[in-house]
mmCIF file of C-alpha atoms in Angstrom:
data_model
loop_
_atom_site.group_PDB
_atom_site.id
_atom_site.type_symbol
_atom_site.label_atom_id
_atom_site.label_comp_id
_atom_site.label_asym_id
_atom_site.label_seq_id
_atom_site.Cartn_x
_atom_site.Cartn_y
_atom_site.Cartn_z
ATOM 1 C CA MET S 1468 0.000 0.000 0.000
ATOM 2 C CA ARG S 1469 2.786 2.403 0.920
ATOM 3 C CA GLU S 1470 4.666 1.484 -2.234
ATOM 4 C CA ASN S 1471 1.635 2.344 -4.374
ATOM 5 C CA GLN S 1472 1.237 5.677 -2.598
ATOM 6 C CA GLU S 1473 4.914 6.494 -3.033
ATOM 7 C CA TYR S 1474 4.723 5.493 -6.704
ATOM 8 C CA ARG S 1475 1.716 7.756 -7.321
ATOM 9 C CA ARG S 1476 3.293 10.619 -5.388
ATOM 10 C CA ARG S 1477 6.459 10.325 -7.446
ATOM 11 C CA TRP S 1478 4.482 10.430 -10.710
ATOM 12 C CA ARG S 1479 2.518 13.479 -9.509
ATOM 13 C CA LYS S 1480 5.750 15.274 -8.672
ATOM 14 C CA PHE S 1481 7.181 14.297 -12.049
ATOM 15 C CA PHE S 1482 4.172 15.623 -13.978
ATOM 16 C CA THR S 1483 4.225 18.845 -11.938
ATOM 17 C CA PHE S 1484 7.925 19.276 -12.695
ATOM 18 C CA THR S 1485 7.363 18.491 -16.375
ATOM 19 C CA PHE S 1486 4.547 21.013 -16.711
ATOM 20 C CA ILE S 1487 6.244 23.885 -14.861
ATOM 21 C CA VAL S 1488 9.820 23.434 -16.079
ATOM 22 C CA GLY S 1489 8.776 22.359 -19.575
ATOM 23 C CA LEU S 1490 6.609 25.466 -19.903
ATOM 24 C CA ILE S 1491 9.397 27.765 -18.690
ATOM 25 C CA VAL S 1492 11.887 26.151 -21.084
ATOM 26 C CA ALA S 1493 9.443 26.497 -23.978
ATOM 27 C CA ILE S 1494 8.765 30.171 -23.257
ATOM 28 C CA PHE S 1495 12.431 31.112 -23.027
ATOM 29 C CA SER S 1496 13.260 29.033 -26.113
ATOM 30 C CA VAL S 1497 10.636 30.899 -28.139
ATOM 31 C CA VAL S 1498 11.952 34.208 -26.802
ATOM 32 C CA SER S 1499 15.464 33.148 -27.831
ATOM 33 C CA ASP S 1500 14.329 32.283 -31.360
ATOM 34 C CA ASN S 1501 12.656 35.673 -31.763
ATOM 35 C CA SER S 1502 15.153 37.895 -29.955
ATOM 36 C CA PRO S 1503 16.697 40.687 -32.029
ATOM 37 C CA TYR S 1504 20.466 41.110 -32.227
ATOM 38 C CA LEU S 1505 21.552 43.068 -29.160
ATOM 39 C CA LYS S 1506 23.951 45.919 -29.852
ATOM 40 C CA ASP S 1507 26.076 47.900 -27.426
ATOM 41 C CA GLY S 1508 24.210 49.918 -24.820
ATOM 42 C CA ILE S 1509 21.639 47.282 -23.879
ATOM 43 C CA THR S 1510 20.105 47.454 -20.419
ATOM 44 C CA VAL S 1511 20.943 44.974 -17.677
ATOM 45 C CA PHE S 1512 17.406 43.571 -17.843
ATOM 46 C CA GLU S 1513 17.667 42.990 -21.616
ATOM 47 C CA PHE S 1514 20.995 41.245 -21.145
ATOM 48 C CA ILE S 1515 19.688 38.965 -18.366
ATOM 49 C CA ILE S 1516 16.579 37.965 -20.315
ATOM 50 C CA SER S 1517 18.557 37.363 -23.496
ATOM 51 C CA TYR S 1518 21.222 35.384 -21.643
ATOM 52 C CA LEU S 1519 18.649 33.179 -19.901
ATOM 53 C CA ALA S 1520 16.761 32.644 -23.145
ATOM 54 C CA VAL S 1521 19.863 31.681 -25.119
ATOM 55 C CA MET S 1522 21.165 29.421 -22.350
ATOM 56 C CA ILE S 1523 17.856 27.620 -21.818
ATOM 57 C CA ASN S 1524 17.386 27.201 -25.565
ATOM 58 C CA SER S 1525 20.784 25.496 -25.941
ATOM 59 C CA LEU S 1526 21.027 21.740 -26.489
ATOM 60 C CA PRO S 1527 23.229 21.195 -23.389
ATOM 61 C CA MET S 1528 20.565 22.740 -21.148
ATOM 62 C CA TRP S 1529 17.794 20.646 -22.700
ATOM 63 C CA PHE S 1530 19.988 17.597 -22.111
ATOM 64 C CA ILE S 1531 20.800 18.638 -18.535
ATOM 65 C CA LEU S 1532 17.118 19.025 -17.667
ATOM 66 C CA ALA S 1533 16.409 15.554 -19.070
ATOM 67 C CA MET S 1534 19.292 14.313 -16.908
ATOM 68 C CA LEU S 1535 17.712 16.010 -13.902
ATOM 69 C CA VAL S 1536 14.458 14.161 -14.532
ATOM 70 C CA GLY S 1537 16.253 10.817 -14.653
ATOM 71 C CA TYR S 1538 18.278 11.628 -11.555
ATOM 72 C CA ILE S 1539 15.397 12.845 -9.394
ATOM 73 C CA PHE S 1540 12.427 10.715 -10.385
ATOM 74 C CA ALA S 1541 13.667 7.476 -11.977
ATOM 75 C CA ARG S 1542 14.100 4.313 -9.941
ATOM 76 C CA SER S 1543 15.281 2.143 -12.818
ATOM 77 C CA LEU S 1544 16.937 2.441 -16.214
ATOM 78 C CA LYS S 1545 13.593 1.853 -17.927
ATOM 79 C CA GLU S 1546 11.913 4.606 -15.903
ATOM 80 C CA SER S 1547 14.741 7.037 -16.643
ATOM 81 C CA ALA S 1548 14.255 6.570 -20.388
ATOM 82 C CA LEU S 1549 10.476 6.900 -20.026
ATOM 83 C CA PHE S 1550 10.602 10.007 -17.833
ATOM 84 C CA GLY S 1551 13.221 11.641 -20.047
ATOM 85 C CA THR S 1552 11.105 11.022 -23.134
ATOM 86 C CA ILE S 1553 7.885 12.313 -21.580
ATOM 87 C CA TYR S 1554 9.594 15.446 -20.314
ATOM 88 C CA THR S 1555 11.307 16.403 -23.583
ATOM 89 C CA ILE S 1556 8.255 15.598 -25.708
ATOM 90 C CA SER S 1557 6.126 17.761 -23.409
ATOM 91 C CA ALA S 1558 8.650 20.613 -23.519
ATOM 92 C CA ILE S 1559 8.915 20.557 -27.315
ATOM 93 C CA THR S 1560 5.110 20.460 -27.588
ATOM 94 C CA PHE S 1561 4.845 23.542 -25.373
ATOM 95 C CA TYR S 1562 7.512 25.127 -27.578
ATOM 96 C CA PHE S 1563 5.553 24.509 -30.779
ATOM 97 C CA VAL S 1564 2.258 25.727 -29.289
ATOM 98 C CA ILE S 1565 3.722 28.913 -27.795
ATOM 99 C CA GLY S 1566 5.811 29.553 -30.907
ATOM 100 C CA HIS S 1567 2.693 29.334 -33.058
ATOM 101 C CA PHE S 1568 0.988 32.139 -31.108
ATOM 102 C CA TYR S 1569 4.180 34.162 -30.663
ATOM 103 C CA THR S 1570 4.963 34.659 -34.341
ATOM 104 C CA ASP S 1571 2.982 37.280 -36.226
ATOM 105 C CA ALA S 1572 2.706 35.322 -39.471
ATOM 106 C CA ALA S 1573 2.889 31.584 -39.837
ATOM 107 C CA VAL S 1574 5.155 30.205 -42.529
ATOM 108 C CA SER S 1575 3.096 28.409 -45.147
ATOM 109 C CA LEU S 1576 4.203 24.788 -45.427
ATOM 110 C CA SER S 1577 2.557 21.855 -47.077
ATOM 111 C CA PHE S 1578 1.189 19.028 -44.924
ATOM 112 C CA LYS S 1579 4.106 16.805 -45.957
ATOM 113 C CA GLU S 1580 6.675 19.473 -45.051
ATOM 114 C CA GLN S 1581 5.017 20.088 -41.692
ATOM 115 C CA ALA S 1582 4.912 16.362 -40.975
ATOM 116 C CA LEU S 1583 8.622 16.035 -41.752
ATOM 117 C CA VAL S 1584 9.458 18.962 -39.476
ATOM 118 C CA TYR S 1585 7.483 17.454 -36.573
ATOM 119 C CA ILE S 1586 8.956 13.998 -37.141
ATOM 120 C CA LYS S 1587 12.498 15.388 -37.040
ATOM 121 C CA TRP S 1588 11.920 17.549 -33.970
ATOM 122 C CA TYR S 1589 10.004 14.951 -31.998
ATOM 123 C CA GLY S 1590 12.416 12.216 -33.029
ATOM 124 C CA ALA S 1591 15.428 14.239 -31.935
ATOM 125 C CA SER S 1592 13.659 15.239 -28.708
ATOM 126 C CA ALA S 1593 12.815 11.632 -27.886
ATOM 127 C CA ILE S 1594 16.408 10.512 -28.492
ATOM 128 C CA GLY S 1595 17.749 13.388 -26.395
ATOM 129 C CA GLY S 1596 15.222 12.705 -23.644
ATOM 130 C CA ILE S 1597 16.049 9.006 -23.490
ATOM 131 C CA SER S 1598 19.800 9.685 -23.472
ATOM 132 C CA GLY S 1599 19.548 12.471 -20.901
ATOM 133 C CA GLY S 1600 17.252 10.498 -18.620
ATOM 134 C CA ILE S 1601 19.529 7.458 -18.686
ATOM 135 C CA VAL S 1602 22.669 9.535 -18.047
ATOM 136 C CA GLY S 1603 20.930 11.278 -15.148
ATOM 137 C CA PHE S 1604 19.928 7.953 -13.604
ATOM 138 C CA LEU S 1605 23.406 6.497 -14.064
ATOM 139 C CA MET S 1606 24.882 9.475 -12.216
ATOM 140 C CA LYS S 1607 23.533 7.872 -9.042
ATOM 141 C CA LYS S 1608 25.876 4.952 -9.705
ATOM 142 C CA THR S 1609 28.939 6.596 -11.248
ATOM 143 C CA PRO S 1610 29.930 10.242 -11.736
ATOM 144 C CA TYR S 1611 31.950 9.382 -14.845
ATOM 145 C CA VAL S 1612 28.828 9.512 -17.024
ATOM 146 C CA GLN S 1613 29.300 13.290 -16.782
ATOM 147 C CA LEU S 1614 31.875 12.822 -19.530
ATOM 148 C CA THR S 1615 28.886 12.559 -21.876
ATOM 149 C CA LEU S 1616 27.784 16.038 -20.849
ATOM 150 C CA LEU S 1617 31.356 17.317 -21.121
ATOM 151 C CA LEU S 1618 31.567 16.117 -24.723
ATOM 152 C CA GLY S 1619 28.210 17.744 -25.434
ATOM 153 C CA LEU S 1620 29.419 21.068 -24.043
ATOM 154 C CA LEU S 1621 32.587 20.909 -26.146
ATOM 155 C CA LEU S 1622 30.500 20.123 -29.221
ATOM 156 C CA GLN S 1623 28.209 23.081 -28.494
ATOM 157 C CA LEU S 1624 31.197 25.438 -28.239
ATOM 158 C CA PHE S 1625 32.434 24.130 -31.584
ATOM 159 C CA VAL S 1626 29.005 24.597 -33.166
ATOM 160 C CA ASN S 1627 28.728 28.134 -31.757
ATOM 161 C CA GLY S 1628 31.944 29.000 -33.549
ATOM 162 C CA THR S 1629 34.055 32.152 -33.382
ATOM 163 C CA ARG S 1630 31.150 34.430 -34.276
ATOM 164 C CA SER S 1631 29.515 33.715 -30.923
ATOM 165 C CA TRP S 1632 32.404 35.519 -29.220
ATOM 166 C CA ARG S 1633 31.550 38.793 -30.938
ATOM 167 C CA ASP S 1634 28.503 39.802 -28.876
ATOM 168 C CA ILE S 1635 28.029 40.026 -25.126
ATOM 169 C CA VAL S 1636 25.301 37.365 -24.881
ATOM 170 C CA GLY S 1637 27.298 34.873 -26.946
ATOM 171 C CA ILE S 1638 30.385 35.525 -24.832
ATOM 172 C CA ALA S 1639 28.384 35.033 -21.626
ATOM 173 C CA GLN S 1640 26.968 31.734 -22.910
ATOM 174 C CA ASN S 1641 30.367 30.431 -24.023
ATOM 175 C CA VAL S 1642 31.998 31.417 -20.731
ATOM 176 C CA THR S 1643 29.227 29.581 -18.868
ATOM 177 C CA PHE S 1644 29.839 26.443 -20.935
ATOM 178 C CA CYS S 1645 33.592 26.717 -20.284
ATOM 179 C CA LEU S 1646 32.986 27.041 -16.532
ATOM 180 C CA MET S 1647 30.725 23.983 -16.638
ATOM 181 C CA ILE S 1648 33.433 22.017 -18.456
ATOM 182 C CA VAL S 1649 36.061 23.065 -15.914
ATOM 183 C CA SER S 1650 33.710 22.182 -13.047
ATOM 184 C CA ILE S 1651 33.118 18.685 -14.448
ATOM 185 C CA VAL S 1652 36.854 18.103 -14.929
ATOM 186 C CA ILE S 1653 37.636 19.281 -11.383
ATOM 187 C CA HIS S 1654 34.844 17.169 -9.897
ATOM 188 C CA LEU S 1655 35.922 14.010 -11.722
ATOM 189 C CA THR S 1656 39.557 14.647 -10.792
ATOM 190 C CA ILE S 1657 38.623 14.880 -7.113
ATOM 191 C CA VAL S 1658 36.537 11.703 -7.357
ATOM 192 C CA ARG S 1659 39.413 9.900 -9.065
ATOM 193 C CA ARG S 1660 41.876 10.932 -6.353
ATOM 194 C CA LYS S 1661 39.524 9.741 -3.618
ATOM 195 C CA GLU S 1662 39.137 6.398 -5.373
ATOM 196 C CA ARG S 1663 42.925 6.022 -5.584
ATOM 197 C CA LYS S 1664 43.351 6.780 -1.895
ATOM 198 C CA GLU S 1665 40.682 4.253 -0.962
ATOM 199 C CA TYR S 1666 42.291 1.667 -3.232
ATOM 200 C CA LEU S 1667 45.717 2.209 -1.629
ATOM 201 C CA ARG S 1668 44.242 1.766 1.839
ATOM 202 C CA MET S 1669 42.908 -1.662 0.950
#
């Protein structure tokens, strides 16, 4: 009886998290897609909103949030994949719905073109959600799965390219990614040293 109650409570918390966080991610992602290029002399508020929007709309952050779902709510590898998929599919659905009302004029696409767009986006979201959820769950067992995130951050910096270092928001995003990479390396180095010390004591 207690197990059933705990199971239902966990699912309620998961759906609450998915709705609130997924909605926030979708809103900021739409804002990021429709933000104008910020020149010099922007206000602090404009910078903060633009920075948050660009960061949240980045692939590493979408992956990290899927990891968070797997880490917090999953109790098995199967659940982590399921929770990660549900979360990312919900977030991308919110993104499409909000984006539809945000834009002034909808781009005219044929039914086939629209179907292909949705298949690609939902397919990529499902794959990312499954991967992120599983990595998040595996973090409970070994911190070395963070290497997956580290590689993703390096890839994102490469994709951003040198142009992203030419405006203040791009610089802020890249610096954040670099700090995250350094933090992961430091954390794994500390873990490795502790493991060596414990091994030598045996």
